[in-house]
C-alpha atoms as one frame of an Amber mdcrd trajectory, in Angstrom:
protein
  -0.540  25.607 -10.091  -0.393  22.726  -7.671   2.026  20.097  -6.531   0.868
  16.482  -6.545   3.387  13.828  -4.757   2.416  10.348  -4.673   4.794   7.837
  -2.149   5.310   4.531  -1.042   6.053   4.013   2.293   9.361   5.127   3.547
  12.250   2.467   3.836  12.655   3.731   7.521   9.352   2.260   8.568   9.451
  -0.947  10.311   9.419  -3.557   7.608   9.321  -1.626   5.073  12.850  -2.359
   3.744  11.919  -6.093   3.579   9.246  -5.217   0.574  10.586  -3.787  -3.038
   8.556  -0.800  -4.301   5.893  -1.239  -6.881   5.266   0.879  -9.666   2.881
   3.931  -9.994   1.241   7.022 -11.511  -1.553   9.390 -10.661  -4.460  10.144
 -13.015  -6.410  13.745 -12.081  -9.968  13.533 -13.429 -11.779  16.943 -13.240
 -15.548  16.890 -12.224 -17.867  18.177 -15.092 -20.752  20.297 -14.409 -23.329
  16.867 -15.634 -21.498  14.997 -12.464 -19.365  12.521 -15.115 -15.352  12.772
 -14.855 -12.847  13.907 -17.515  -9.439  13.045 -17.494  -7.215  16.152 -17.696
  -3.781  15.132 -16.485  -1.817  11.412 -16.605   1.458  11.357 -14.381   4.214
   9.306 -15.994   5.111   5.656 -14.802   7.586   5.498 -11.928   9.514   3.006
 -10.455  10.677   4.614  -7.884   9.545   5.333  -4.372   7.472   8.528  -5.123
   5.782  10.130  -8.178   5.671  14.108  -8.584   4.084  16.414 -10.570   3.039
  20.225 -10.935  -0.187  21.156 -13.054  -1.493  24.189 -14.089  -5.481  23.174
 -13.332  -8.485  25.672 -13.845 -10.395  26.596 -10.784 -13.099  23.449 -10.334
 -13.112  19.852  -8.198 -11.081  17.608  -9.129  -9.899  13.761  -7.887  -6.498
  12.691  -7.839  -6.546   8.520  -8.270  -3.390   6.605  -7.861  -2.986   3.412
 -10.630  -0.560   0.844 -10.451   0.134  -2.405 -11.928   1.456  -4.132  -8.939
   4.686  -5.050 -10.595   7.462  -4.718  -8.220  10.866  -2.514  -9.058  12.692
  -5.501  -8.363  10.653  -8.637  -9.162  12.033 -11.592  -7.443  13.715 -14.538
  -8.541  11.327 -17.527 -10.011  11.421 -20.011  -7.352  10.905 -23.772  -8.513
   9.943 -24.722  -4.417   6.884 -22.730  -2.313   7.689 -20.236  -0.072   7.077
 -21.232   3.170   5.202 -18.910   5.397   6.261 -20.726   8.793  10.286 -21.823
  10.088  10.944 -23.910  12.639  13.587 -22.600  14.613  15.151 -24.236  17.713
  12.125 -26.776  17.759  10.101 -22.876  17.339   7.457 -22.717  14.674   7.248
 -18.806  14.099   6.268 -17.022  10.716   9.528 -16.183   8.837  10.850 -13.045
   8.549   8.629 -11.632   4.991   5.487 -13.211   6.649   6.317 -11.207  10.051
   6.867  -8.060   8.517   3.411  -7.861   6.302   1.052  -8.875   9.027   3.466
  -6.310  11.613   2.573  -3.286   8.850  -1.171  -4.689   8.608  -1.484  -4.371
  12.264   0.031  -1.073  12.229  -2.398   0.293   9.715  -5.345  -0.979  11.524
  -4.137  -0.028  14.859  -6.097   3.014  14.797  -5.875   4.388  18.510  -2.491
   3.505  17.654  -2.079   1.683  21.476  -0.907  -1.607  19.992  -4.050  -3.449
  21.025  -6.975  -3.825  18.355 -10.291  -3.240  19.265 -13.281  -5.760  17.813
 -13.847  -3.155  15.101 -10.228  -3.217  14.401  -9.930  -6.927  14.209 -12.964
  -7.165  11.750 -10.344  -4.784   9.650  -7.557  -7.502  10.039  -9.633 -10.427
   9.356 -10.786  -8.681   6.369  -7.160  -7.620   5.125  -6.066 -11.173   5.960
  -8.916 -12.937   4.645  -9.115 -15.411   7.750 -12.294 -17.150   8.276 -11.481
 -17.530  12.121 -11.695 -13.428  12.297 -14.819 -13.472  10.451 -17.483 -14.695
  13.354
């Protein structure tokens, strides 16, 4: 038997209470002996912050692949004007709060010497995440 547990990230994290969950499931393909992949277990749908499961799997290799839609839990009201990405605050153009938050957990996840500085390998990953031009030279 084996436990599978499947989790967004954890409301106590930095910006993480700013974002609503998504929803999500785990599919566990089994690898046949020809090299192609069967699927041998579905987890249900959740829309909550983690997904769990226990299978009784015969002895082999196996891949555990997480699916989502991408709809949120909580899917926000329809807004007739744009969001807008930058406030002005005190004559202070700074990103607003949703806009901080994302591109604070981005840098966290590329951070990987975890120093707070990124490295020109780490700001290729950042660029790329962002899709900026400017950090593609």
């Amino acid at each position: 038997q084996i436990d599978i547990g499947l989790h967004q990230e954890d409301e106590r994290i930095l910006g993480a209470e700013k974002r609503p969950f998504i929803d999500m499931s785990f599919v566990i393909l089994k690898k046949q002996d020809n090299g192609t992949l069967k699927v041998v277990e579905v987890s249900e749908t959740q829309t909550e912050r983690d997904v769990e499961g226990s299978f009784e799997l015969q002895p082999g290799s196996y891949i555990v692949v997480p699916k989502t839609t991408g709809a949120l839990i909580k899917a926000p009201a329809m807004q007739s004007d744009p969001v807008r990405l930058k406030v002005n605050v005190d004559g202070v153009v700074t990103l607003n709060k949703k806009a901080n938050s994302a591109l604070n957990d981005i840098f966290r996840k590329v951070d990987l010497q975890l120093d707070g500085l990124l490295t020109e390998k780490e700001i290729n990953a950042f660029g790329y995440i962002v899709d900026e031009p400017l950090f593609k030279k």
